[in-house]
Amino acid sequence: MTNVLLLSFLPSGSEWIIIAVIILLLFGGKKIPELMRGLGKGVKSFKEGVNEAKEEISKAKDEIDEPVESKK
């Protein structure tokens, strides 16, 4: 039920074209590659941050489990 509600608010095909035209008019053709490059770098750094957080959580979990296993 909630998935159907969420999908109803997403733009359809023609709305995406209108959004793309508005972005093109606002930023111009020369700025869009720079914006996309910046967006790509942002996504990459976000993924690296998530992976680092996962590694730190895994290390902390291993440190917590380690003394328990050595006492057995």
Short mmCIF file of C-alpha atoms in Angstrom, two decimals:
data_model
loop_
_atom_site.label_atom_id
_atom_site.label_comp_id
_atom_site.label_asym_id
_atom_site.label_seq_id
_atom_site.Cartn_x
_atom_site.Cartn_y
_atom_site.Cartn_z
CA MET A 1 0.00 0.00 0.00
CA THR A 2 2.72 2.50 0.96
CA ASN A 3 4.75 1.59 -2.14
CA VAL A 4 1.80 2.48 -4.36
CA LEU A 5 1.42 5.82 -2.59
CA LEU A 6 5.12 6.59 -2.98
CA LEU A 7 5.10 5.70 -6.66
CA SER A 8 2.11 7.94 -7.31
CA PHE A 9 4.19 11.01 -6.37
CA LEU A 10 7.09 10.23 -8.73
CA PRO A 11 7.18 12.13 -12.03
CA SER A 12 6.12 10.30 -15.18
CA GLY A 13 7.96 10.37 -18.53
CA SER A 14 6.74 13.73 -19.78
CA GLU A 15 7.32 15.35 -16.38
CA TRP A 16 10.97 14.20 -16.45
CA ILE A 17 11.39 15.93 -19.82
CA ILE A 18 9.96 19.16 -18.43
CA ILE A 19 12.28 18.94 -15.40
CA ALA A 20 15.29 18.35 -17.70
CA VAL A 21 14.37 21.38 -19.84
CA ILE A 22 14.03 23.58 -16.75
CA ILE A 23 17.43 22.44 -15.46
CA LEU A 24 18.96 23.11 -18.88
CA LEU A 25 17.49 26.60 -18.92
CA LEU A 26 18.59 27.39 -15.38
CA PHE A 27 22.17 26.14 -15.57
CA GLY A 28 22.97 26.15 -19.27
CA GLY A 29 24.62 23.41 -21.29
CA LYS A 30 28.16 24.16 -20.12
CA LYS A 31 27.43 23.92 -16.40
CA ILE A 32 25.57 20.60 -16.45
CA PRO A 33 28.70 18.40 -16.89
CA GLU A 34 30.32 20.22 -13.96
CA LEU A 35 27.22 19.66 -11.85
CA MET A 36 27.12 15.97 -12.74
CA ARG A 37 30.83 15.60 -11.94
CA GLY A 38 30.28 17.22 -8.57
CA LEU A 39 27.27 15.00 -7.94
CA GLY A 40 29.31 11.91 -8.84
CA LYS A 41 32.11 12.93 -6.47
CA GLY A 42 29.57 13.51 -3.72
CA VAL A 43 28.01 10.09 -4.20
CA LYS A 44 31.46 8.47 -4.26
CA SER A 45 32.53 10.16 -1.01
CA PHE A 46 29.22 9.20 0.60
CA LYS A 47 29.72 5.55 -0.35
CA GLU A 48 33.30 5.67 1.01
CA GLY A 49 32.00 7.13 4.27
CA VAL A 50 29.37 4.40 4.56
CA ASN A 51 32.01 1.71 3.92
CA GLU A 52 34.34 3.23 6.53
CA ALA A 53 31.52 3.30 9.07
CA LYS A 54 30.71 -0.35 8.33
CA GLU A 55 34.39 -1.28 8.80
CA GLU A 56 34.58 0.57 12.12
CA ILE A 57 31.43 -1.11 13.37
CA SER A 58 32.79 -4.49 12.30
CA LYS A 59 36.11 -3.83 14.07
CA ALA A 60 34.32 -2.73 17.24
CA LYS A 61 32.16 -5.86 17.12
CA ASP A 62 35.24 -8.05 16.67
CA GLU A 63 36.96 -6.34 19.63
CA ILE A 64 33.92 -6.93 21.81
CA ASP A 65 33.60 -10.59 20.77
CA GLU A 66 37.33 -11.31 21.08
CA PRO A 67 37.65 -11.31 24.91
CA VAL A 68 34.58 -13.51 25.25
CA GLU A 69 36.04 -16.13 22.93
CA SER A 70 39.46 -16.11 24.63
CA LYS A 71 37.95 -16.74 28.11
CA LYS A 72 36.19 -19.92 26.96
#
